[in-house]
Short mmCIF file of C-alpha atoms in Angstrom, two decimals:
data_model
loop_
_atom_site.label_atom_id
_atom_site.label_comp_id
_atom_site.label_asym_id
_atom_site.label_seq_id
_atom_site.Cartn_x
_atom_site.Cartn_y
_atom_site.Cartn_z
CA MET A 292 -15.15 10.94 0.14
CA THR A 293 -17.52 8.65 -1.89
CA ASN A 294 -16.40 10.78 -4.97
CA ILE A 295 -13.18 9.14 -4.75
CA PRO A 296 -12.99 6.69 -7.30
CA HIS A 297 -12.89 2.79 -5.37
CA LEU A 298 -8.69 1.77 -4.28
CA HIS A 299 -8.33 -0.30 -6.75
CA GLN A 300 -9.16 2.54 -8.75
CA LEU A 301 -5.64 4.45 -7.83
CA LEU A 302 -3.38 1.15 -8.01
CA PRO A 303 -1.56 0.67 -10.63
CA HIS A 304 -2.48 -3.09 -9.58
CA ASP A 305 -4.45 -5.40 -11.56
CA MET A 306 -6.36 -8.28 -9.55
CA PRO A 307 -5.78 -10.75 -8.69
CA MET A 308 -2.45 -8.48 -7.07
CA ALA A 309 -4.80 -5.79 -6.19
CA LEU A 310 -4.26 -7.27 -1.76
CA VAL A 311 -5.97 -3.70 0.71
CA ASP A 312 -9.64 -3.77 0.16
CA GLU A 313 -11.00 0.15 0.81
CA LEU A 314 -9.63 3.62 1.08
CA ILE A 315 -11.55 5.14 4.52
CA ASP A 316 -9.41 8.04 4.79
CA VAL A 317 -7.06 9.93 2.99
CA GLY A 318 -5.19 13.84 3.10
CA GLU A 319 -2.05 15.36 1.63
CA THR A 320 0.73 13.43 3.93
CA TYR A 321 -1.83 9.99 5.08
CA ILE A 322 -4.07 7.60 4.00
CA HIS A 323 -5.46 4.90 5.87
CA CYS A 324 -6.60 1.39 3.96
CA GLN A 325 -8.15 -1.95 5.12
CA VAL A 326 -8.67 -5.40 4.19
CA THR A 327 -9.93 -8.02 5.60
CA PRO A 328 -7.93 -11.52 5.03
CA SER A 329 -9.94 -13.57 3.37
CA GLU A 330 -10.32 -16.77 0.39
CA SER A 331 -9.56 -13.82 -1.90
CA ASN A 332 -6.52 -12.58 -0.97
CA LEU A 333 -3.64 -14.73 -3.29
CA PHE A 334 -1.46 -15.23 0.28
CA PHE A 335 -4.34 -16.92 1.87
CA ASP A 336 -3.86 -19.83 3.69
CA SER A 337 -6.77 -22.22 3.37
CA GLU A 338 -5.19 -25.00 5.91
CA SER A 339 -3.74 -21.93 8.85
CA ARG A 340 -7.03 -19.98 7.39
CA THR A 341 -4.31 -16.78 8.06
CA ILE A 342 -2.69 -14.72 5.62
CA PRO A 343 1.54 -14.90 6.52
CA GLY A 344 2.89 -11.42 8.66
CA TYR A 345 4.80 -10.76 5.78
CA VAL A 346 2.42 -10.34 3.51
CA GLY A 347 2.03 -7.04 6.33
CA ILE A 348 4.99 -5.16 4.26
CA GLU A 349 3.18 -5.38 0.63
CA PHE A 350 0.33 -4.05 2.17
CA MET A 351 1.59 -1.26 3.98
CA ALA A 352 2.82 -0.98 0.21
CA GLN A 353 0.10 -0.63 -1.24
CA SER A 354 -1.86 1.35 0.84
CA VAL A 355 0.72 4.02 -0.21
CA ALA A 356 0.44 3.67 -3.70
CA GLY A 357 -3.05 4.55 -3.26
CA TRP A 358 -2.30 7.27 -1.42
CA SER A 359 -0.23 7.81 -4.62
CA GLY A 360 -2.66 7.66 -6.46
CA TYR A 361 -5.41 9.97 -4.92
CA HIS A 362 -3.37 12.05 -5.25
CA ALA A 363 -2.85 11.90 -9.09
CA TRP A 364 -6.22 11.51 -9.58
CA LYS A 365 -6.45 14.37 -7.79
CA LYS A 366 -5.03 16.30 -10.62
CA GLY A 367 -6.45 14.45 -13.51
CA GLU A 368 -3.32 12.18 -13.92
CA VAL A 369 -3.07 8.18 -13.71
CA SER A 370 -2.00 6.50 -10.91
CA PRO A 371 2.43 6.06 -11.67
CA ILE A 372 4.46 3.18 -11.38
CA GLY A 373 6.68 2.91 -7.92
CA PHE A 374 8.92 0.74 -6.85
CA LEU A 375 8.91 -0.46 -2.85
CA LEU A 376 12.75 0.17 -2.55
CA GLY A 377 13.26 -1.47 1.02
CA CYS A 378 11.43 -1.53 4.72
CA ARG A 379 12.78 -0.30 7.71
CA ARG A 380 12.60 -2.38 11.50
CA TYR A 381 9.76 -4.55 10.29
CA GLN A 382 7.99 -5.86 13.43
CA ALA A 383 5.08 -8.05 13.45
CA ASP A 384 3.52 -8.49 17.22
CA ALA A 385 1.92 -12.29 14.86
CA SER A 386 3.12 -14.01 12.60
CA ALA A 387 -0.19 -14.70 10.77
CA PHE A 388 -3.71 -12.43 9.99
CA LYS A 389 -6.62 -14.21 11.11
CA GLU A 390 -9.36 -15.02 8.03
CA ASN A 391 -12.37 -12.33 8.73
CA GLU A 392 -10.06 -10.09 11.01
CA VAL A 393 -10.26 -6.53 9.66
CA LEU A 394 -6.02 -4.70 9.26
CA ASP A 395 -6.61 -0.97 9.28
CA ILE A 396 -3.41 -0.07 7.57
CA TYR A 397 -2.71 3.69 8.37
CA ALA A 398 0.61 5.42 6.20
CA GLU A 399 1.81 8.65 6.63
CA GLN A 400 5.00 10.37 4.31
CA VAL A 401 8.01 11.28 7.00
CA MET A 402 9.87 13.29 3.90
CA GLU A 403 9.82 14.18 -0.42
CA ASN A 404 12.27 14.61 -1.59
CA ASN A 405 12.35 14.11 -5.90
CA GLY A 406 10.43 11.14 -6.51
CA MET A 407 11.57 9.67 -3.78
CA ALA A 408 9.57 9.29 -0.29
CA VAL A 409 9.81 7.30 3.52
CA PHE A 410 6.32 6.64 4.64
CA SER A 411 5.69 5.44 9.14
CA CYS A 412 3.24 2.17 8.16
CA ARG A 413 1.92 -0.15 10.99
CA ILE A 414 -1.21 -2.13 11.09
CA GLU A 415 -4.12 -2.32 13.60
CA HIS A 416 -6.41 -4.56 14.40
CA GLN A 417 -9.53 -3.66 17.12
CA GLY A 418 -6.80 -0.41 17.89
CA LYS A 419 -3.34 -3.27 19.23
CA VAL A 420 -0.29 -2.69 16.39
CA LEU A 421 0.77 -6.07 14.99
CA ALA A 422 2.92 -4.80 13.25
CA SER A 423 5.35 -1.64 12.14
CA SER A 424 7.16 -0.66 9.53
CA GLN A 425 8.97 2.17 7.79
CA LEU A 426 8.55 1.55 4.46
CA ASN A 427 11.19 3.57 1.17
CA ALA A 428 9.66 4.27 -1.67
CA PHE A 429 10.57 5.13 -5.24
CA VAL A 430 8.01 7.49 -8.12
CA PRO A 431 10.31 8.12 -10.90
CA THR A 432 9.14 10.50 -13.24
CA LYS A 433 7.85 9.80 -16.73
CA GLU A 434 10.49 10.38 -18.25
CA LYS A 435 12.38 8.56 -15.90
CA LEU A 436 10.01 5.30 -15.69
CA ASP A 437 10.67 4.87 -19.67
CA GLN A 438 14.35 5.85 -19.64
CA MET A 439 14.25 2.72 -16.62
CA LEU A 440 11.93 0.60 -19.09
CA ASN A 441 14.71 1.21 -22.27
CA ARG A 442 11.23 2.49 -24.03
CA ASN A 443 13.44 5.99 -24.34
CA PRO A 444 17.44 5.21 -23.96
CA SER A 445 19.48 8.38 -22.94
#
């Protein structure tokens, strides 16, 4: 996987909003990323030395965005803009992610139809599931995105 661009190049995010650190593995329907909570993370709490557990949803969403960016890259296209429409059953066993604990983020596509997709996601530390959820996302076509942004009113 060394010829794949760095994860941040696959995300349609600029720093400091690129929250996930590294792409570990990716395939047709799945992605595995990692993040290590540290002071460089926008949501890091310097008093508790943690990142709030609710940020896990964004870790999952950015992993899904990395998956989408990877598939665009394979086709020679730019990473698409996507929208997190919501999540279902977000469950976190901890209220925060601890500093320097490597988190593994896994996302697997459950279904896709006309740009709408559902991913089953989880965050683990050393094999123990810390959070899980089902994410609903939408990646519009370029024409639909232009229309949504009023660049091409119809």
